[in-house]
mmCIF file of C-alpha atoms in Angstrom:
data_model
loop_
_atom_site.group_PDB
_atom_site.id
_atom_site.type_symbol
_atom_site.label_atom_id
_atom_site.label_comp_id
_atom_site.label_asym_id
_atom_site.label_seq_id
_atom_site.Cartn_x
_atom_site.Cartn_y
_atom_site.Cartn_z
ATOM 1 C CA MET F 386 0.000 0.000 0.000
ATOM 2 C CA THR F 387 1.056 3.625 -0.266
ATOM 3 C CA ALA F 388 1.062 6.567 2.077
ATOM 4 C CA SER F 389 -2.552 7.242 1.079
ATOM 5 C CA LEU F 390 -3.732 4.533 3.481
ATOM 6 C CA GLU F 391 -5.546 6.294 6.309
ATOM 7 C CA GLY F 392 -8.264 5.806 8.861
ATOM 8 C CA LEU F 393 -8.430 3.636 11.969
ATOM 9 C CA LEU F 394 -6.877 0.185 11.868
ATOM 10 C CA LEU F 395 -7.654 -2.555 14.396
ATOM 11 C CA ILE F 396 -4.626 -4.735 15.103
ATOM 12 C CA ASP F 397 -4.463 -8.016 17.039
ATOM 13 C CA LYS F 398 -1.194 -7.419 18.878
ATOM 14 C CA PRO F 399 0.704 -10.575 19.836
ATOM 15 C CA ALA F 400 2.371 -10.920 23.218
ATOM 16 C CA GLY F 401 5.982 -9.760 23.158
ATOM 17 C CA PRO F 402 6.386 -6.609 21.050
ATOM 18 C CA THR F 403 5.652 -3.158 22.437
ATOM 19 C CA SER F 404 2.832 -1.036 21.058
ATOM 20 C CA HIS F 405 5.488 1.221 19.531
ATOM 21 C CA ASP F 406 6.986 -1.816 17.777
ATOM 22 C CA ILE F 407 3.623 -2.434 16.092
ATOM 23 C CA VAL F 408 3.424 1.219 15.012
ATOM 24 C CA SER F 409 6.914 0.968 13.498
ATOM 25 C CA TRP F 410 6.052 -2.237 11.631
ATOM 26 C CA VAL F 411 2.917 -0.659 10.159
ATOM 27 C CA ARG F 412 4.830 2.462 9.092
ATOM 28 C CA ARG F 413 7.443 0.375 7.317
ATOM 29 C CA ALA F 414 4.942 -2.026 5.748
ATOM 30 C CA THR F 415 2.511 0.599 4.415
ATOM 31 C CA GLY F 416 4.764 3.543 3.636
ATOM 32 C CA GLN F 417 2.447 5.723 5.733
ATOM 33 C CA ARG F 418 4.658 7.768 8.064
ATOM 34 C CA ARG F 419 1.835 9.217 10.141
ATOM 35 C CA VAL F 420 0.833 6.316 12.374
ATOM 36 C CA GLY F 421 -0.100 6.493 16.047
ATOM 37 C CA HIS F 422 -1.959 4.397 18.603
ATOM 38 C CA THR F 423 -4.912 5.363 20.764
ATOM 39 C CA GLY F 424 -3.725 3.486 23.855
ATOM 40 C CA THR F 425 -0.906 1.085 24.673
ATOM 41 C CA LEU F 426 -0.764 -2.543 25.696
ATOM 42 C CA ASP F 427 2.067 -3.802 27.894
ATOM 43 C CA PRO F 428 4.525 -6.022 25.964
ATOM 44 C CA PRO F 429 3.365 -9.280 27.661
ATOM 45 C CA ALA F 430 -0.284 -8.511 26.808
ATOM 46 C CA SER F 431 -2.013 -9.336 23.540
ATOM 47 C CA GLY F 432 -5.179 -8.251 21.815
ATOM 48 C CA LEU F 433 -6.824 -5.166 20.424
ATOM 49 C CA LEU F 434 -4.666 -2.188 19.531
ATOM 50 C CA VAL F 435 -6.343 0.699 17.678
ATOM 51 C CA LEU F 436 -4.040 2.548 15.297
ATOM 52 C CA ALA F 437 -4.677 5.857 13.542
ATOM 53 C CA LEU F 438 -3.151 6.367 10.099
ATOM 54 C CA GLY F 439 -2.693 9.518 8.044
ATOM 55 C CA ARG F 440 -5.128 12.316 8.837
ATOM 56 C CA ALA F 441 -6.764 10.096 11.464
ATOM 57 C CA THR F 442 -3.804 10.794 13.771
ATOM 58 C CA ARG F 443 -5.229 14.295 14.214
ATOM 59 C CA LEU F 444 -8.418 12.777 15.642
ATOM 60 C CA ILE F 445 -6.865 10.621 18.361
ATOM 61 C CA ARG F 446 -7.452 13.157 21.129
ATOM 62 C CA PHE F 447 -11.122 13.447 20.153
ATOM 63 C CA LEU F 448 -11.962 9.740 20.345
ATOM 64 C CA PRO F 449 -14.153 8.897 23.354
ATOM 65 C CA ASP F 450 -12.642 7.446 26.525
ATOM 66 C CA ALA F 451 -14.559 4.209 26.018
ATOM 67 C CA PRO F 452 -14.559 1.259 28.433
ATOM 68 C CA LYS F 453 -12.080 -1.531 27.686
ATOM 69 C CA VAL F 454 -12.719 -5.259 28.001
ATOM 70 C CA TYR F 455 -10.007 -7.732 28.946
ATOM 71 C CA GLU F 456 -9.791 -11.471 29.431
ATOM 72 C CA GLY F 457 -6.913 -13.024 31.258
ATOM 73 C CA THR F 458 -5.615 -15.188 34.050
ATOM 74 C CA LEU F 459 -4.443 -14.136 37.482
ATOM 75 C CA VAL F 460 -2.470 -16.279 39.866
ATOM 76 C CA LEU F 461 -2.972 -16.273 43.621
ATOM 77 C CA GLY F 462 -0.447 -17.054 46.305
ATOM 78 C CA LEU F 463 2.425 -14.822 45.286
ATOM 79 C CA THR F 464 3.429 -11.182 44.956
ATOM 80 C CA THR F 465 5.873 -9.825 42.378
ATOM 81 C CA GLU F 466 7.683 -6.525 41.955
ATOM 82 C CA THR F 467 5.868 -5.840 38.656
ATOM 83 C CA ASP F 468 2.431 -7.197 39.680
ATOM 84 C CA ASP F 469 2.677 -9.785 36.892
ATOM 85 C CA LEU F 470 4.746 -12.916 36.273
ATOM 86 C CA ALA F 471 7.426 -10.980 34.385
ATOM 87 C CA GLY F 472 8.824 -9.655 37.656
ATOM 88 C CA ASN F 473 10.726 -11.226 40.520
ATOM 89 C CA VAL F 474 8.634 -12.905 43.207
ATOM 90 C CA VAL F 475 8.921 -10.976 46.458
ATOM 91 C CA ALA F 476 6.518 -13.013 48.625
ATOM 92 C CA ARG F 477 4.696 -16.354 48.611
ATOM 93 C CA ALA F 478 1.635 -17.319 50.601
ATOM 94 C CA ARG F 479 1.745 -20.045 53.207
ATOM 95 C CA GLY F 480 -1.147 -22.398 53.684
ATOM 96 C CA PRO F 481 -4.171 -23.137 51.499
ATOM 97 C CA LEU F 482 -5.386 -20.610 48.949
ATOM 98 C CA PRO F 483 -8.930 -19.164 48.999
ATOM 99 C CA GLY F 484 -11.620 -21.189 47.241
ATOM 100 C CA PHE F 485 -13.461 -20.170 44.087
ATOM 101 C CA GLU F 486 -16.477 -18.688 45.879
ATOM 102 C CA ALA F 487 -14.304 -16.597 48.181
ATOM 103 C CA VAL F 488 -12.389 -15.245 45.197
ATOM 104 C CA ARG F 489 -15.585 -14.488 43.300
ATOM 105 C CA ALA F 490 -17.080 -12.663 46.283
ATOM 106 C CA ALA F 491 -13.934 -10.576 46.674
ATOM 107 C CA ALA F 492 -13.894 -9.749 42.951
ATOM 108 C CA THR F 493 -17.409 -8.309 43.106
ATOM 109 C CA GLU F 494 -16.233 -5.852 45.771
ATOM 110 C CA PHE F 495 -14.028 -4.162 43.158
ATOM 111 C CA VAL F 496 -16.932 -3.251 40.886
ATOM 112 C CA GLY F 497 -17.532 0.507 40.919
ATOM 113 C CA LYS F 498 -15.488 3.695 41.162
ATOM 114 C CA GLN F 499 -12.328 3.553 43.237
ATOM 115 C CA LEU F 500 -8.815 4.897 43.667
ATOM 116 C CA GLN F 501 -6.095 2.714 42.182
ATOM 117 C CA VAL F 502 -2.322 2.855 42.632
ATOM 118 C CA PRO F 503 -0.432 2.023 39.412
ATOM 119 C CA PRO F 504 2.228 -0.710 39.359
ATOM 120 C CA ALA F 505 5.740 0.395 40.289
ATOM 121 C CA PHE F 506 6.840 -0.750 36.829
ATOM 122 C CA SER F 507 4.482 1.309 34.669
ATOM 123 C CA ALA F 508 4.621 4.127 32.132
ATOM 124 C CA ARG F 509 2.969 6.593 34.536
ATOM 125 C CA LYS F 510 5.155 9.657 35.070
ATOM 126 C CA ILE F 511 6.361 10.921 38.442
ATOM 127 C CA GLY F 512 8.197 14.229 38.343
ATOM 128 C CA GLY F 513 8.552 13.945 34.592
ATOM 129 C CA GLU F 514 10.094 10.453 34.668
ATOM 130 C CA ARG F 515 8.500 7.110 33.826
ATOM 131 C CA MET F 516 7.882 4.998 36.910
ATOM 132 C CA TYR F 517 9.484 1.908 35.372
ATOM 133 C CA LYS F 518 12.729 3.844 34.866
ATOM 134 C CA LEU F 519 12.729 4.923 38.504
ATOM 135 C CA ALA F 520 11.968 1.358 39.606
ATOM 136 C CA ARG F 521 14.846 -0.048 37.543
ATOM 137 C CA GLN F 522 17.146 2.423 39.290
ATOM 138 C CA GLY F 523 15.970 1.078 42.631
ATOM 139 C CA ARG F 524 14.278 4.346 43.523
ATOM 140 C CA SER F 525 11.115 3.994 45.580
ATOM 141 C CA VAL F 526 8.322 6.434 44.745
ATOM 142 C CA ASP F 527 4.879 6.997 46.180
ATOM 143 C CA ALA F 528 2.654 7.043 43.126
ATOM 144 C CA PRO F 529 -0.586 8.969 43.616
ATOM 145 C CA ALA F 530 -3.746 6.925 43.259
ATOM 146 C CA THR F 531 -6.065 7.824 40.397
ATOM 147 C CA GLU F 532 -9.800 7.342 40.122
ATOM 148 C CA ILE F 533 -10.836 4.483 37.872
ATOM 149 C CA GLU F 534 -14.021 2.483 37.438
ATOM 150 C CA VAL F 535 -14.527 -1.260 37.159
ATOM 151 C CA PHE F 536 -17.800 -1.981 35.374
ATOM 152 C CA ARG F 537 -17.561 -5.756 35.775
ATOM 153 C CA PHE F 538 -15.029 -8.211 37.146
ATOM 154 C CA GLU F 539 -16.133 -11.800 36.744
ATOM 155 C CA LEU F 540 -14.433 -15.150 37.105
ATOM 156 C CA LEU F 541 -14.539 -17.624 34.231
ATOM 157 C CA PRO F 542 -14.538 -21.438 34.278
ATOM 158 C CA GLY F 543 -11.211 -23.222 34.375
ATOM 159 C CA THR F 544 -9.766 -22.385 37.797
ATOM 160 C CA GLU F 545 -6.812 -24.637 38.596
ATOM 161 C CA ASP F 546 -4.022 -24.523 41.196
ATOM 162 C CA GLY F 547 -4.538 -20.876 42.079
ATOM 163 C CA ARG F 548 -4.797 -19.725 38.445
ATOM 164 C CA ILE F 549 -8.073 -17.829 37.959
ATOM 165 C CA PRO F 550 -9.423 -16.978 34.475
ATOM 166 C CA PHE F 551 -11.383 -13.707 34.466
ATOM 167 C CA ARG F 552 -13.070 -11.060 32.355
ATOM 168 C CA ALA F 553 -13.004 -7.369 33.301
ATOM 169 C CA GLU F 554 -14.542 -4.252 31.798
ATOM 170 C CA VAL F 555 -12.852 -1.096 33.027
ATOM 171 C CA SER F 556 -12.445 2.607 32.409
ATOM 172 C CA LYS F 557 -9.501 4.225 30.673
ATOM 173 C CA GLY F 558 -6.441 4.388 32.900
ATOM 174 C CA THR F 559 -7.154 1.165 34.783
ATOM 175 C CA TYR F 560 -4.225 -1.190 35.312
ATOM 176 C CA ILE F 561 -5.313 -4.827 35.273
ATOM 177 C CA ARG F 562 -2.009 -5.719 36.955
ATOM 178 C CA SER F 563 -3.034 -3.495 39.856
ATOM 179 C CA LEU F 564 -6.461 -5.129 39.927
ATOM 180 C CA ALA F 565 -4.853 -8.578 40.234
ATOM 181 C CA ARG F 566 -2.477 -7.294 42.922
ATOM 182 C CA ASP F 567 -5.249 -5.639 44.918
ATOM 183 C CA LEU F 568 -7.493 -8.706 44.714
ATOM 184 C CA GLY F 569 -4.669 -10.819 46.100
ATOM 185 C CA GLN F 570 -4.158 -8.330 48.913
ATOM 186 C CA ARG F 571 -7.884 -8.337 49.685
ATOM 187 C CA LEU F 572 -7.774 -12.138 49.940
ATOM 188 C CA GLY F 573 -4.656 -12.034 52.104
ATOM 189 C CA CYS F 574 -2.616 -14.327 49.873
ATOM 190 C CA GLY F 575 -1.110 -12.071 47.229
ATOM 191 C CA GLY F 576 -1.862 -12.064 43.538
ATOM 192 C CA ALA F 577 -0.342 -11.238 40.174
ATOM 193 C CA LEU F 578 -1.400 -11.117 36.549
ATOM 194 C CA ALA F 579 -0.396 -14.183 34.519
ATOM 195 C CA GLU F 580 -1.924 -13.496 31.088
ATOM 196 C CA LEU F 581 -3.914 -10.648 29.530
ATOM 197 C CA ARG F 582 -5.753 -10.152 26.258
ATOM 198 C CA ARG F 583 -7.773 -7.046 25.327
ATOM 199 C CA THR F 584 -10.942 -7.981 23.459
ATOM 200 C CA ALA F 585 -12.767 -4.662 23.010
ATOM 201 C CA ILE F 586 -12.468 -0.885 23.292
ATOM 202 C CA GLY F 587 -15.876 0.773 23.152
ATOM 203 C CA PRO F 588 -17.355 0.016 19.717
ATOM 204 C CA PHE F 589 -14.171 -1.686 18.496
ATOM 205 C CA SER F 590 -13.964 -5.476 18.774
ATOM 206 C CA LEU F 591 -11.031 -7.832 18.510
ATOM 207 C CA ALA F 592 -13.145 -9.898 16.103
ATOM 208 C CA ALA F 593 -12.630 -7.180 13.455
ATOM 209 C CA ALA F 594 -8.868 -6.889 14.005
ATOM 210 C CA VAL F 595 -6.128 -8.062 11.656
ATOM 211 C CA ASP F 596 -2.719 -9.492 12.426
ATOM 212 C CA PRO F 597 0.125 -6.967 12.242
ATOM 213 C CA PRO F 598 2.527 -7.072 9.318
ATOM 214 C CA ASN F 599 5.713 -9.077 9.546
ATOM 215 C CA PRO F 600 8.455 -6.915 11.129
ATOM 216 C CA GLY F 601 10.506 -7.246 7.957
ATOM 217 C CA THR F 602 7.771 -6.166 5.538
ATOM 218 C CA ASP F 603 8.885 -3.137 3.504
ATOM 219 C CA SER F 604 6.451 -1.079 1.427
ATOM 220 C CA SER F 605 9.088 -0.478 -1.244
ATOM 221 C CA ARG F 606 9.333 -4.206 -1.973
ATOM 222 C CA SER F 607 6.107 -5.865 -0.841
ATOM 223 C CA PRO F 608 3.468 -3.378 0.393
ATOM 224 C CA TRP F 609 1.143 -4.531 3.145
ATOM 225 C CA ALA F 610 -2.455 -3.726 2.211
ATOM 226 C CA PRO F 611 -4.932 -4.424 5.028
ATOM 227 C CA ALA F 612 -8.518 -4.255 3.830
ATOM 228 C CA ALA F 613 -10.004 -3.528 7.241
ATOM 229 C CA ALA F 614 -9.134 0.145 7.781
ATOM 230 C CA ILE F 615 -12.072 2.127 9.184
ATOM 231 C CA PRO F 616 -12.629 5.264 7.038
ATOM 232 C CA LEU F 617 -12.298 8.716 8.579
ATOM 233 C CA ASP F 618 -16.027 9.305 8.091
ATOM 234 C CA LEU F 619 -16.797 6.440 10.496
ATOM 235 C CA ALA F 620 -14.410 7.472 13.268
ATOM 236 C CA PRO F 621 -16.526 7.527 16.473
ATOM 237 C CA LEU F 622 -15.886 11.045 17.757
ATOM 238 C CA ALA F 623 -17.063 11.994 21.214
ATOM 239 C CA PHE F 624 -19.453 14.810 20.317
ATOM 240 C CA PRO F 625 -22.423 15.672 18.058
ATOM 241 C CA THR F 626 -22.312 16.386 14.330
ATOM 242 C CA ARG F 627 -22.771 19.847 12.808
ATOM 243 C CA ARG F 628 -23.403 19.671 9.052
ATOM 244 C CA ILE F 629 -22.462 22.716 7.015
ATOM 245 C CA GLU F 630 -23.721 23.808 3.605
ATOM 246 C CA PRO F 631 -21.681 23.573 0.382
ATOM 247 C CA ASP F 632 -21.039 27.318 0.326
ATOM 248 C CA GLU F 633 -19.591 27.105 3.875
ATOM 249 C CA ILE F 634 -17.217 24.217 3.198
ATOM 250 C CA GLU F 635 -14.573 26.316 1.442
ATOM 251 C CA ARG F 636 -14.604 28.846 4.264
ATOM 252 C CA PHE F 637 -14.172 26.041 6.824
ATOM 253 C CA ALA F 638 -11.375 24.501 4.724
ATOM 254 C CA HIS F 639 -9.469 27.794 4.870
ATOM 255 C CA GLY F 640 -9.954 28.113 8.634
ATOM 256 C CA GLY F 641 -12.734 30.681 8.446
ATOM 257 C CA GLN F 642 -15.413 30.936 11.112
ATOM 258 C CA ILE F 643 -19.014 30.056 10.264
ATOM 259 C CA PRO F 644 -22.171 31.490 11.862
ATOM 260 C CA ALA F 645 -23.695 28.938 14.232
ATOM 261 C CA ALA F 646 -26.559 30.757 15.912
ATOM 262 C CA GLY F 647 -28.755 28.409 17.879
ATOM 263 C CA ASN F 648 -26.047 25.782 18.348
ATOM 264 C CA THR F 649 -24.945 24.811 21.836
ATOM 265 C CA ASP F 650 -21.398 25.824 22.693
ATOM 266 C CA GLY F 651 -18.869 22.990 22.614
ATOM 267 C CA TRP F 652 -16.997 20.634 20.333
ATOM 268 C CA VAL F 653 -18.668 19.346 17.177
ATOM 269 C CA ARG F 654 -17.918 16.893 14.413
ATOM 270 C CA VAL F 655 -18.107 18.946 11.217
ATOM 271 C CA ALA F 656 -19.530 17.195 8.149
ATOM 272 C CA ASP F 657 -20.949 18.038 4.727
ATOM 273 C CA PRO F 658 -24.652 17.484 3.871
ATOM 274 C CA ASP F 659 -23.829 13.846 2.971
ATOM 275 C CA ASP F 660 -22.190 13.322 6.389
ATOM 276 C CA ARG F 661 -18.643 13.150 5.039
ATOM 277 C CA LEU F 662 -16.232 14.212 7.769
ATOM 278 C CA LEU F 663 -14.635 17.619 7.196
ATOM 279 C CA GLY F 664 -12.958 18.107 10.549
ATOM 280 C CA VAL F 665 -13.552 19.156 14.137
ATOM 281 C CA GLY F 666 -14.833 22.528 15.251
ATOM 282 C CA GLN F 667 -15.773 24.387 18.380
ATOM 283 C CA VAL F 668 -18.961 26.401 18.728
ATOM 284 C CA ALA F 669 -18.614 29.504 20.878
ATOM 285 C CA GLU F 670 -20.683 32.686 21.020
ATOM 286 C CA GLY F 671 -22.658 31.841 17.896
ATOM 287 C CA LEU F 672 -19.666 30.941 15.735
ATOM 288 C CA LEU F 673 -18.273 27.622 14.505
ATOM 289 C CA ILE F 674 -14.484 27.839 14.814
ATOM 290 C CA PRO F 675 -12.375 25.305 12.855
ATOM 291 C CA ARG F 676 -9.956 23.423 15.120
ATOM 292 C CA VAL F 677 -8.971 20.445 12.946
ATOM 293 C CA VAL F 678 -9.480 20.785 9.190
ATOM 294 C CA LEU F 679 -9.342 17.536 7.220
ATOM 295 C CA VAL F 680 -10.802 18.745 3.932
ATOM 296 C CA ASP F 681 -8.529 20.004 1.145
ATOM 297 C CA PRO F 682 -9.211 23.710 0.435
ATOM 298 C CA SER F 683 -9.139 22.939 -3.284
ATOM 299 C CA VAL F 684 -12.046 20.490 -3.032
#
C-alpha cells in the first residue's frame, strides 16, 4: 500500500512486542509515516490495539474514553515486583489458597469507582520520569492513586491450582495488573497477573482486528495492504455532528469561522450534507471555529 492509506486500523497485537513496535512495523509495511496508537498494551499482553493512520492521527485526542474489556488469568499465592509474572517474586503465601467462591465474592467488591495505585513498573510519570525507569534504578516512589471504574469483574470457568481466568470491563487508565495485585491483597494471599488479552475498546472489537505485518515487511518491496481500515467518516468522535452547507465548506477549509446561531457551545464533528467528515470545530458565542481541518481547500 502507499502513504494514502488512512483511517483507523484494528490490530491483534501478539504478546511480546511493544505497542510502539507495532506502530513501526505498520509504518514500514505501508509507507504511511503518520501512524499512532490510541492506547498502549504492555509487551506481555495481547489483543486489540487501535491505530490511527494519516489524517486520522489528528483525531486521536477526540476519540471517546470508552470502556475496555479484557480477558486473562491471574495467579494467587504470590506477589511480584511488577504485579505480573514478568517480575521477581517478592513473597509467597503459606497455607491453602482461597476457594473459588471466596475469590468471586472478593472480585465483586471491586466493581464501581475507586482509587487505584499504578504498578511500580508502569509508564505513569512521576516528576517527569517514567515509573518503570525509577523502579529499575531502585528508587522507591509513592505514586498517587487515580480514580478508575470497574464496570464488571467476573471469574470464568477453568480455575486450577490458584490460576483464575477472568473477564473485566474497566475505564480508561485502569491497570489490570493493579487489579490482580489488589485482589490478592484483599484475599490475604497475594496475587499477580499471569496473562492478559484485550478484546474490546468501546465500539471496536477484537473480532474485526487483523494481524500486524511481519516486522521485515517493507512497502518499497512488498506493500502490506490491510482491507479492514475504518474510514475517517466512520471514526466515532465523542461529540455531536454539525453539518455545514456547500457554500460554507470552502470557508471552513481555509480556517474561516461560520455562523452557528442556535447551536450549543462545545466541540462538534463537522460534516458536509452527505455526512462526510470535514474536521472538528468548536462552537462559541454563535460561531463555529475550525480546530482540525481535514478537507482540502481545493475540493
